[in-house]
mmCIF file of C-alpha atoms and ligand atoms in Angstrom:
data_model
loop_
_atom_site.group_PDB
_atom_site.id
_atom_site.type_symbol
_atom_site.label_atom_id
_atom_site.label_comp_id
_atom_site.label_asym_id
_atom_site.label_seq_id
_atom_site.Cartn_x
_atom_site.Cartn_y
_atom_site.Cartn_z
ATOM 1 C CA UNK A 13 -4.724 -25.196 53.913
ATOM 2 C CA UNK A 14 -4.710 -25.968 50.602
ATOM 3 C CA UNK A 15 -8.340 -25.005 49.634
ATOM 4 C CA UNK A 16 -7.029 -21.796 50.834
ATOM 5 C CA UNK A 17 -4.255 -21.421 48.251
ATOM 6 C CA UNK A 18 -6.043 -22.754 45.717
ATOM 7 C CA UNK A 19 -9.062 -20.089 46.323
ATOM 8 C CA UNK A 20 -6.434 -17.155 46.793
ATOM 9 C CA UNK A 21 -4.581 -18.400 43.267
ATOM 10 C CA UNK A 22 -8.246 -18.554 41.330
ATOM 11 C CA UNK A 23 -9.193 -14.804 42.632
ATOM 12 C CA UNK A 24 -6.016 -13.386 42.002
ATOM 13 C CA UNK A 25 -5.970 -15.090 38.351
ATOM 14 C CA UNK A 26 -9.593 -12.940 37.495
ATOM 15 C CA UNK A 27 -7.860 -9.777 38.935
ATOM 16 C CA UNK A 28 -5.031 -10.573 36.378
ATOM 17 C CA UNK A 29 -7.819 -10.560 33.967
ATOM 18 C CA UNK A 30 -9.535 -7.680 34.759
ATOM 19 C CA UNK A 31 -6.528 -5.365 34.315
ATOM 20 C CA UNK A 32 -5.875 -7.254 30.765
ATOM 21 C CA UNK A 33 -8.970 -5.753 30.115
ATOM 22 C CA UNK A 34 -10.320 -9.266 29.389
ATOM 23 C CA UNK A 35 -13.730 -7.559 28.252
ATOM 24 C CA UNK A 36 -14.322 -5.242 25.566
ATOM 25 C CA UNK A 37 -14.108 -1.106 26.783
ATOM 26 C CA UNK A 38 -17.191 0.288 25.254
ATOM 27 C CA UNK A 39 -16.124 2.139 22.120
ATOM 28 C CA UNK A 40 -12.536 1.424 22.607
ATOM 29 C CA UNK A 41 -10.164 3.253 25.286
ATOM 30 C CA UNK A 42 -10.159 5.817 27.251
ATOM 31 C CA UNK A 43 -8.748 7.810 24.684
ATOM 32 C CA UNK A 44 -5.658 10.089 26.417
ATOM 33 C CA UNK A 45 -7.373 13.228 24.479
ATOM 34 C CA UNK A 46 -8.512 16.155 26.155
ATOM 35 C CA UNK A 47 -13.166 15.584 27.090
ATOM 36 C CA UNK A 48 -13.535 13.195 24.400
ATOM 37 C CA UNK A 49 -11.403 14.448 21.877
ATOM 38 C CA UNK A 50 -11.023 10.910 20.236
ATOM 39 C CA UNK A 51 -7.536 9.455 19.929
ATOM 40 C CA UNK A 52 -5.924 7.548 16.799
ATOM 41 C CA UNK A 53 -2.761 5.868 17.121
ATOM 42 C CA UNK A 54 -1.777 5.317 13.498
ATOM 43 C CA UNK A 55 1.196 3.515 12.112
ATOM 44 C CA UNK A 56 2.519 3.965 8.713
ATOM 45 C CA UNK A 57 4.729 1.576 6.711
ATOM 46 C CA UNK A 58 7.899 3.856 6.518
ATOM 47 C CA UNK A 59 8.614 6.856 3.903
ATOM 48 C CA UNK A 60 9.643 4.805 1.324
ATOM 49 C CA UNK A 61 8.387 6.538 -1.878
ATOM 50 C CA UNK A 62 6.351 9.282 -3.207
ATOM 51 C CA UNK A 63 3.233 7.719 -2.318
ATOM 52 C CA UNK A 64 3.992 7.168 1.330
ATOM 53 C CA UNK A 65 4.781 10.649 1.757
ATOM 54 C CA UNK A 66 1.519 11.882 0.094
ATOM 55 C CA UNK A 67 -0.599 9.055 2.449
ATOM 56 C CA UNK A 68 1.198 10.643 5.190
ATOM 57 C CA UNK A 69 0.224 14.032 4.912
ATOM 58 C CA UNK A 70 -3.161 13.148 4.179
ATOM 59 C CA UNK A 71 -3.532 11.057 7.327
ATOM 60 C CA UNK A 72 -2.064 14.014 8.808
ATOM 61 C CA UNK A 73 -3.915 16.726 7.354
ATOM 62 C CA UNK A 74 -6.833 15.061 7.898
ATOM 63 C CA UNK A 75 -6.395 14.758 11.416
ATOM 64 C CA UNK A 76 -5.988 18.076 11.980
ATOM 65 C CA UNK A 77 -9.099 19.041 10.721
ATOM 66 C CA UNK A 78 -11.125 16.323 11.736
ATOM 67 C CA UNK A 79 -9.945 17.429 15.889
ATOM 68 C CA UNK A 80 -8.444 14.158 16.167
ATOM 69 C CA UNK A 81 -5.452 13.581 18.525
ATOM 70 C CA UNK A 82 -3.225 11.523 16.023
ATOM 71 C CA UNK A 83 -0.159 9.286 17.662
ATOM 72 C CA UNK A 84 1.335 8.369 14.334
ATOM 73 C CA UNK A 85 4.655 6.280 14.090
ATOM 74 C CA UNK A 86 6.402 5.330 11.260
ATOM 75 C CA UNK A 87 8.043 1.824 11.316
ATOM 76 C CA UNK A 88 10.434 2.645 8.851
ATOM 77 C CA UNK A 89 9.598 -0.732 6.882
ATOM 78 C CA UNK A 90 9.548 -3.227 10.013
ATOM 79 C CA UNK A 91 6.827 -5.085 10.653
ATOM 80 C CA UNK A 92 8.209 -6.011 14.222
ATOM 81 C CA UNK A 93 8.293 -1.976 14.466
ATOM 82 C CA UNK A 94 4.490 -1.702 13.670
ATOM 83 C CA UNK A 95 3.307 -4.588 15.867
ATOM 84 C CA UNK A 96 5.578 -2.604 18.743
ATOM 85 C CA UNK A 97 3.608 0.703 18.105
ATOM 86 C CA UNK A 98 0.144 -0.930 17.741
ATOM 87 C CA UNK A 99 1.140 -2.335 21.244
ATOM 88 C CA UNK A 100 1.728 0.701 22.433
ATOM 89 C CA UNK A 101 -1.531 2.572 21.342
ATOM 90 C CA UNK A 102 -3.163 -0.707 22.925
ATOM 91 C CA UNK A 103 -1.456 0.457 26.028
ATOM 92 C CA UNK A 104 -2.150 3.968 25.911
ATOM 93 C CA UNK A 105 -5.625 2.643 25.618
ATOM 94 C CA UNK A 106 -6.353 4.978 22.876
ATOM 95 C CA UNK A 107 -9.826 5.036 20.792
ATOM 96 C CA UNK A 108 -8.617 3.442 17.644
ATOM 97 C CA UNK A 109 -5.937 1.975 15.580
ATOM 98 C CA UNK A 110 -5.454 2.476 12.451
ATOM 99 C CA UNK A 111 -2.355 0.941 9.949
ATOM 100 C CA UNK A 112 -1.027 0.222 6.810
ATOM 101 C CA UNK A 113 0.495 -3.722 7.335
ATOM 102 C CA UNK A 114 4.357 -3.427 5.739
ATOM 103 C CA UNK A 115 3.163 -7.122 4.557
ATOM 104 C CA UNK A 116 -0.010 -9.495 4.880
ATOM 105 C CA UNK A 117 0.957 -11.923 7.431
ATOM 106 C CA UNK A 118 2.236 -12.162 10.821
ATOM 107 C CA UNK A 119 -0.573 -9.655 12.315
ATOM 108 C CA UNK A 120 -2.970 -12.301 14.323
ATOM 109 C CA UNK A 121 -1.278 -11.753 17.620
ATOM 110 C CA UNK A 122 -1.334 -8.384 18.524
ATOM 111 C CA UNK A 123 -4.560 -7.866 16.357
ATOM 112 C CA UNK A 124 -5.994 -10.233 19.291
ATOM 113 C CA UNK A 125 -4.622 -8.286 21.724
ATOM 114 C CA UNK A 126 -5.925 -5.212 20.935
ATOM 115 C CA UNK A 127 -9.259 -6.552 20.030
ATOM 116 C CA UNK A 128 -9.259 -8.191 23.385
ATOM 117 C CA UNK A 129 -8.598 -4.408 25.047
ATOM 118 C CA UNK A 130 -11.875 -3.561 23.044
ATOM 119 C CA UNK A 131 -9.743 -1.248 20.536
ATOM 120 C CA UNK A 132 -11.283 -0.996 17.322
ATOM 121 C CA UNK A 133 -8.300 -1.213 14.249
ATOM 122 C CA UNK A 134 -8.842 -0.137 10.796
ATOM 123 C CA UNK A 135 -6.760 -1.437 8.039
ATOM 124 C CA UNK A 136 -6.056 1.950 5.398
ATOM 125 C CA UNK A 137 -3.728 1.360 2.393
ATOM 126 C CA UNK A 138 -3.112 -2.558 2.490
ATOM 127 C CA UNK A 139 -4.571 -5.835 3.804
ATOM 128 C CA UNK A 140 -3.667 -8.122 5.921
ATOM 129 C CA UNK A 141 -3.907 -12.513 5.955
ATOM 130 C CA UNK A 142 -6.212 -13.278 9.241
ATOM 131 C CA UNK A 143 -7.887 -16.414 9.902
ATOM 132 C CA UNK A 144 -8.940 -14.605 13.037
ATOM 133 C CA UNK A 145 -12.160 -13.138 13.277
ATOM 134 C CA UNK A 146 -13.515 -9.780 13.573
ATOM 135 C CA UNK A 147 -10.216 -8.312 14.770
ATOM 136 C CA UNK A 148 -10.637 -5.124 12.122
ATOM 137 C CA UNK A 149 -14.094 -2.978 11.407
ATOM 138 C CA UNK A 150 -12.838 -1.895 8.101
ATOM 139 C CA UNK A 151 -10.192 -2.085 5.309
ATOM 140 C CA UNK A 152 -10.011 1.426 3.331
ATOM 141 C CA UNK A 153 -7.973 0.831 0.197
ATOM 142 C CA UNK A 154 -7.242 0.262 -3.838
ATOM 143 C CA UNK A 155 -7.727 -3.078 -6.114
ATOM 144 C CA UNK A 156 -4.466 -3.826 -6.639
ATOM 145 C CA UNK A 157 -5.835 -6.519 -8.814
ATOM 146 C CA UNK A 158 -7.883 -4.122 -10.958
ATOM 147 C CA UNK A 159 -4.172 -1.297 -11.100
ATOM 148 C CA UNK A 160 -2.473 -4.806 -12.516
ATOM 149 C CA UNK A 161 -4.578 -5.523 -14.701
ATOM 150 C CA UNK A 162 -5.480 -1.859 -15.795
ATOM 151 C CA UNK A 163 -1.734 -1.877 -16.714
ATOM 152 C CA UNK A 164 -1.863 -5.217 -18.384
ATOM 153 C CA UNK A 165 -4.481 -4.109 -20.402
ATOM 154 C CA UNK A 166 -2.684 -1.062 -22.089
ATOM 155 C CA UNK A 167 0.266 -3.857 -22.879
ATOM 156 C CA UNK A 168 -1.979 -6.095 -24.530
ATOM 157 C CA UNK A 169 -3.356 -2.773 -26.324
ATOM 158 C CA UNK A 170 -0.218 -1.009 -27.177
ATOM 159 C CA UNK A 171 1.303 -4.548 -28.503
ATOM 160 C CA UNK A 172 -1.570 -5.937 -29.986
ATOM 161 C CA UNK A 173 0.284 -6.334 -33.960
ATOM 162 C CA UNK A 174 3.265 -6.605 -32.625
ATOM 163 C CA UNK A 175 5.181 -9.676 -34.952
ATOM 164 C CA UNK A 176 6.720 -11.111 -32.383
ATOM 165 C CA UNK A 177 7.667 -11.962 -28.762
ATOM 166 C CA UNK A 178 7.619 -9.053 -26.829
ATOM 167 C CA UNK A 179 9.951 -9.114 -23.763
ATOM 168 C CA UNK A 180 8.399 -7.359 -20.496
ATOM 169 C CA UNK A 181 10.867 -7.173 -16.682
ATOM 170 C CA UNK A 182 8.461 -6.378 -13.626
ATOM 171 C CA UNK A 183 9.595 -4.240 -10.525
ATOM 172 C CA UNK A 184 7.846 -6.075 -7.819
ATOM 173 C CA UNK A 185 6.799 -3.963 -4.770
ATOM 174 C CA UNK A 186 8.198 -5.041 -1.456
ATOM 175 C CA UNK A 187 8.386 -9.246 -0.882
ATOM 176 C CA UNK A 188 4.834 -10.246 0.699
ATOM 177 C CA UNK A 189 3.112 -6.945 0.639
ATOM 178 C CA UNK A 190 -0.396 -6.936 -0.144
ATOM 179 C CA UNK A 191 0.039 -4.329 -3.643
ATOM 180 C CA UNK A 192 3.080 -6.350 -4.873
ATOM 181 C CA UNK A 193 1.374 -9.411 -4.760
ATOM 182 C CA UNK A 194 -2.081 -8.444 -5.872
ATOM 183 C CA UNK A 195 -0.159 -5.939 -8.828
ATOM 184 C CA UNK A 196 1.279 -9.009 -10.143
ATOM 185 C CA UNK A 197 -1.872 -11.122 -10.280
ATOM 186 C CA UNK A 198 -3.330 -8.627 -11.583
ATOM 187 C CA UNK A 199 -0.804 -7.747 -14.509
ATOM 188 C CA UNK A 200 0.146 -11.369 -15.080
ATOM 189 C CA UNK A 201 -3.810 -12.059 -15.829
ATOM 190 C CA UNK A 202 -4.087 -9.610 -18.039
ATOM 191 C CA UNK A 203 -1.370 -9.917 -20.683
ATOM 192 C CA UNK A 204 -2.139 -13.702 -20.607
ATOM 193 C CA UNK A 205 -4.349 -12.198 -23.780
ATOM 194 C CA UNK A 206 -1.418 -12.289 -25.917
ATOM 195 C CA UNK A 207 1.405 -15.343 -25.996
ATOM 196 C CA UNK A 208 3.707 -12.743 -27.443
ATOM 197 C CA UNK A 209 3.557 -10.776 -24.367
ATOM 198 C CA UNK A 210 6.159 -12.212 -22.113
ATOM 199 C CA UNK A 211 8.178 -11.574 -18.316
ATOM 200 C CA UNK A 212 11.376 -12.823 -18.539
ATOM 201 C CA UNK A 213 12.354 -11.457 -15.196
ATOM 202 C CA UNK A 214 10.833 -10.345 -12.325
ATOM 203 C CA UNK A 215 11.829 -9.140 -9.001
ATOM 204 C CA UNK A 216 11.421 -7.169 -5.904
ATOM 205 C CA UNK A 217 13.206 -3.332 -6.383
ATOM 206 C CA UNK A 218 11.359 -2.622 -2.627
ATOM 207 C CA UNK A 219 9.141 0.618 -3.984
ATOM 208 C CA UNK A 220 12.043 2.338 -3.808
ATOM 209 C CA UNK A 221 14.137 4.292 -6.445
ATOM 210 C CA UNK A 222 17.086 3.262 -5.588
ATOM 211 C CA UNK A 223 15.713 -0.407 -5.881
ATOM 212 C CA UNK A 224 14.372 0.077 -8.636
ATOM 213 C CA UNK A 225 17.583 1.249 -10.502
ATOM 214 C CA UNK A 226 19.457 -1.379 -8.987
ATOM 215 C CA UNK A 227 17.386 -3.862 -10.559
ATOM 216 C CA UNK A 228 16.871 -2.388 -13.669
ATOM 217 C CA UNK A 229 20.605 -2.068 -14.142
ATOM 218 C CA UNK A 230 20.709 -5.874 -13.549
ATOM 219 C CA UNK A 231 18.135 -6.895 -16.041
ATOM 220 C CA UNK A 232 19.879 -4.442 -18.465
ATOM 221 C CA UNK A 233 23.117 -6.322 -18.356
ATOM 222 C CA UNK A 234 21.223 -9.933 -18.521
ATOM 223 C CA UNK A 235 18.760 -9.572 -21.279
ATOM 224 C CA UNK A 236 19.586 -7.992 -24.161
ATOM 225 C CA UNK A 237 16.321 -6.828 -25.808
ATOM 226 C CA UNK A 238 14.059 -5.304 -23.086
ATOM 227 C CA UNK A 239 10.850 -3.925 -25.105
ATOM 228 C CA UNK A 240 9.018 -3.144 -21.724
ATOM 229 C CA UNK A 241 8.945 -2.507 -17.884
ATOM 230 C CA UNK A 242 6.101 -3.139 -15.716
ATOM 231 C CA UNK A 243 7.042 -1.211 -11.906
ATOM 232 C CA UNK A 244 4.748 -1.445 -9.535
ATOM 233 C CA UNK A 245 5.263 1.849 -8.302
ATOM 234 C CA UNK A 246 6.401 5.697 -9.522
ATOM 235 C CA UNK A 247 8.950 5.627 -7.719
ATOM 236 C CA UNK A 248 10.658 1.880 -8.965
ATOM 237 C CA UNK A 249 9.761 3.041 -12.365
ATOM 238 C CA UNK A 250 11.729 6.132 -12.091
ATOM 239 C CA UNK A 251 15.259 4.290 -11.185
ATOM 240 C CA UNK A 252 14.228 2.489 -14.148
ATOM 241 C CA UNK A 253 14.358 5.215 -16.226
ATOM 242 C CA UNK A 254 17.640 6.019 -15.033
ATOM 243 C CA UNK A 255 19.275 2.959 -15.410
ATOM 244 C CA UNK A 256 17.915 2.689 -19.274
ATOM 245 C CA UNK A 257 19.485 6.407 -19.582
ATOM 246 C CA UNK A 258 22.940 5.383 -18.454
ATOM 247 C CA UNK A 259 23.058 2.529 -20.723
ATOM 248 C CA UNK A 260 22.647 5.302 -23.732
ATOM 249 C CA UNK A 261 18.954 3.785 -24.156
ATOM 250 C CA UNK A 262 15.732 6.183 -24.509
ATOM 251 C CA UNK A 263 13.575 5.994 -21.751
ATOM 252 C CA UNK A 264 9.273 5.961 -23.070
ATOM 253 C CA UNK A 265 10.933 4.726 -26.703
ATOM 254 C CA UNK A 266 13.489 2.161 -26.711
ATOM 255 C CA UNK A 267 12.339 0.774 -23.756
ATOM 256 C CA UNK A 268 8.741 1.574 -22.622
ATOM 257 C CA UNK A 269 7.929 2.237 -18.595
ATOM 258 C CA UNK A 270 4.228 1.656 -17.469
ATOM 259 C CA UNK A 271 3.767 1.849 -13.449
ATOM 260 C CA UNK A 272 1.097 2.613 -10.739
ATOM 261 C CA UNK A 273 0.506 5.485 -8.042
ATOM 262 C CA UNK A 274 0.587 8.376 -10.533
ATOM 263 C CA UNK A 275 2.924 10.792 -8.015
ATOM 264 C CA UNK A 276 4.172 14.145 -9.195
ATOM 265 C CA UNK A 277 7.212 12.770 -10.138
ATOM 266 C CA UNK A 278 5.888 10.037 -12.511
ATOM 267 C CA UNK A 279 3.289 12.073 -14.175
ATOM 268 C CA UNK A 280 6.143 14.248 -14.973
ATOM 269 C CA UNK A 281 7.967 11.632 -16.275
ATOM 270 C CA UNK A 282 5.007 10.490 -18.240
ATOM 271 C CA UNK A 283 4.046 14.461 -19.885
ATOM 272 C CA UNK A 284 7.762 14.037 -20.796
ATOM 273 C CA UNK A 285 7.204 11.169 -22.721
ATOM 274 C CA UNK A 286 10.054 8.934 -20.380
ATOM 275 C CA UNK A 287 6.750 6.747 -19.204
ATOM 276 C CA UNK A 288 4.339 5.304 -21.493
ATOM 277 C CA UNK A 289 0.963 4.350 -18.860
ATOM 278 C CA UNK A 290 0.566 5.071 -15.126
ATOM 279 C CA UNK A 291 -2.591 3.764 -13.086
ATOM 280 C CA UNK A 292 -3.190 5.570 -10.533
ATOM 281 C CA UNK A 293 -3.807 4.402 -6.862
ATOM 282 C CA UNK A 294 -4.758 7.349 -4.611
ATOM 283 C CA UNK A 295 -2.684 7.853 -1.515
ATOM 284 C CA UNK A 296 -5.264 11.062 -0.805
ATOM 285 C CA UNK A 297 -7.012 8.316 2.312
ATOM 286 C CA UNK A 298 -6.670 10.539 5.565
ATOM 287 C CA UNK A 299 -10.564 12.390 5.146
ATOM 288 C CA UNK A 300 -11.946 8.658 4.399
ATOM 289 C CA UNK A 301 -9.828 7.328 7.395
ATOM 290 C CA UNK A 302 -11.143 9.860 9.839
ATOM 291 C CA UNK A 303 -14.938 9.747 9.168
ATOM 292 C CA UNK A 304 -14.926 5.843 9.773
ATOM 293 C CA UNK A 305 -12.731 5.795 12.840
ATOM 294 C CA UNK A 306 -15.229 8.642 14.050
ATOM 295 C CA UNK A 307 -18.407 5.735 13.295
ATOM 296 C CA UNK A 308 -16.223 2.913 14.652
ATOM 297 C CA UNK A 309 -15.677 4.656 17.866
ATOM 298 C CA UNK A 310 -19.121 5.711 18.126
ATOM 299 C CA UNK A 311 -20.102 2.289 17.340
ATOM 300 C CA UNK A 312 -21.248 2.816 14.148
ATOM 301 C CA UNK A 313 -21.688 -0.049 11.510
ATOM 302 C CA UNK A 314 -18.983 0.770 8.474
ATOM 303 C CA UNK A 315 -18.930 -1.682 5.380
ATOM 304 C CA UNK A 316 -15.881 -4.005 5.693
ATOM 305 C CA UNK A 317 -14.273 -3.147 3.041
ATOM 306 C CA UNK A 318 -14.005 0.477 0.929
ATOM 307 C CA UNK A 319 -12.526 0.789 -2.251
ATOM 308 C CA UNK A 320 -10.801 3.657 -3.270
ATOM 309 C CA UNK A 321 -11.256 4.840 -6.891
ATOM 310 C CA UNK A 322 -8.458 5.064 -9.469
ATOM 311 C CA UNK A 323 -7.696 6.293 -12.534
ATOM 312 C CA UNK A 324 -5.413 6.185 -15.088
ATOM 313 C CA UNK A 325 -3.353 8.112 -17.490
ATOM 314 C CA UNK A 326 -2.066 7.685 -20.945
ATOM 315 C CA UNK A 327 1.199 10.613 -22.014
ATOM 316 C CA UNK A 328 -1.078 13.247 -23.265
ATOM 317 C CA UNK A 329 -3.634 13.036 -20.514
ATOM 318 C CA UNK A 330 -0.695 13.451 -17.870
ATOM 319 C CA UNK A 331 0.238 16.513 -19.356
ATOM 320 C CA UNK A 332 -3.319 17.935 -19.246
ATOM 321 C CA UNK A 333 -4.022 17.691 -15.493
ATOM 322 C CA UNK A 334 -0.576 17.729 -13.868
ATOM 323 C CA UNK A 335 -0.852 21.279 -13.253
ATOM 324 C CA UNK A 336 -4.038 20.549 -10.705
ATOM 325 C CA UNK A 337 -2.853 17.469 -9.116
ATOM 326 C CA UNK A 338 -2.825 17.211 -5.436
ATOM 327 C CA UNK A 339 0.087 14.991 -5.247
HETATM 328 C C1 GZL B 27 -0.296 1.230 -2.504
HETATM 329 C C2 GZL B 27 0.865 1.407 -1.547
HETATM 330 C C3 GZL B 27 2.165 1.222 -2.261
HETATM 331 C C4 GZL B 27 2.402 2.246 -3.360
HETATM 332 C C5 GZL B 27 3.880 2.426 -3.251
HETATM 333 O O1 GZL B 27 -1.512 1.440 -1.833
HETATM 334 O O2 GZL B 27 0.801 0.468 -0.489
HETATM 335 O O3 GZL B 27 3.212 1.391 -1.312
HETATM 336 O O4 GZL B 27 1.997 1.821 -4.641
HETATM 337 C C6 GZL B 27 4.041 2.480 -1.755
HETATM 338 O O5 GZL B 27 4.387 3.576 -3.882
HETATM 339 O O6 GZL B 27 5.358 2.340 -1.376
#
């Protein structure tokens, strides 16, 4: 009797298996499109500045004219919201995944699981901390290192007679997330040239505006010579610039701004002389992201990692090409 249960327990364990989807699907799911329309379930970090907007529509855009059927969700900056919707594509056994991880850890999980359901996932925008193996094809994104120091760089420049100390406040990006950390490095490398150059406070405003005020308006009351502020975003550096306003300081003069993304709104800002340096980081990823999901499904090889170029922008060169910028 009990050879019999323990043969009916092993054969219904390998059925359980089976409809895991213990083996890889060739080329992903099934796809839900319409005869082999392939499908992309995407999620995006949230709508949380300038930049996220112009990534969206680009993702969007993209899809469009690429004839992809694009699930897109937007986790509105919870991680636990993003691992829910990549568990969802997973079970909608669509072709490919595609996100941009809120922060770097915390992924391993359900990047298992939908590696072990054969779904290909491509990172786009920011990276993620795996000790897991082979459970993306691809990260498409900046070097946050390079934006930090880029930025760093123009400090050293832009100070290099200055007498004596020079007194710098950072705007970190959100806690953990892969540009706020890497920014940092990146910045805190670079002005390492000078000894005058120093942070003497530095802390998360979120990417946001609002944050960014907020935090501003804080280091305004606790330090009372601020020669410079280093935001890690547009958007953070743009609260700034509000905040020095209301305390009857001139935004660009008395207190200089230099930040990354170069949006519309901060190039404006820096043609009207309220920012002093932006390097850019190009949200403009959706065509990119399409034409390697397309290989990926097809089982194409695609490098594992593609950098995105950047630029960057001093006051008179903003003025110059904001009328033909894209974002
Ligand atoms: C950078 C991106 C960052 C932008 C911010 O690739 O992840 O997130 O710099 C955005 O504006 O919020």
């Amino acid at each position: 009797m009990i050879g019999i249960l323990k043969a009916a327990a092993a054969i219904a364990s390998v059925g359980l298996l089976a409809a895991c989807g213990s083996g890889p699907a060739p080329g992903g799911g099934s796809g839900g499109g319409d005869g082999g329309q392939l499908t992309m379930g995407f999620s995006q970090v949230g709508a949380e500045s300038g930049w996220r907007t112009a990534n969206t529509k680009s993702i969007q855009d993209a899809a469009a004219a690429a004839g992809v059927n694009l699930k897109f969700s937007d986790a509105g900056g919870e991680q636990e919201n993003q691992i829910s919707a990549i568990r969802s594509f997973v079970q909608q056994r669509v072709n490919v995944i595609a996100f941009s991880p809120v922060v770097r850890t915390g992924w391993d999980a359900v990047l298992l699981e939908a590696k072990n359901a054969g779904i290909p996932v491509i990172l786009t925008d920011r990276a993620v901390d795996t000790q897991e193996k082979d459970v993306y094809k691809t990260f498409l994104g900046a070097d946050f290192v390079e934006e930090g120091r880029r930025a760093g760089d123009w400090v050293v420049k832009q100070y290099a007679s200055a007498p004596g100390p020079v007194n710098i406040v950072q705007l970190e990006g959100t806690t953990g997330a892969d540009p706020a950390i890497e920014r940092k490095t990146g910045f805190a490398d670079a002005i390492a040239a000078n000894p005058n150059l120093r942070v003497i406070a530095s802390q998360s405003g979120d990417f946001t505006r609002s944050g960014g005020k907020q935090v501003m308006e804080a280091f305004l009351k606790a330090n009372p010579k601020i020669d410079l502020v280093f935001a890690q975003n547009d958007d953070m550096g743009l609260g700034a610039m509000e905040a020095i306003e209301a305390a009857g300081l001139t935004p660009g003069k008395d207190v200089q701004i230099v930040a990354v993304d170069a949006t519309h709104d901060g190039m404006q800002a820096l043609a009207d002389g309220k920012f002093n340096y932006i390097v850019e980081c190009n949200p403009l990823l959706g065509p990119q992201l399409m034409d390697l999901a397309k290989k990926v499904v097809a089982g194409e090889p695609v490098p594992p990692r593609v950098v995105t170029p950047d630029e960057a922008f001093d006051q008179q060169q903003a003025a110059a090409v904001l009328p033909d910028r894209k974002y």
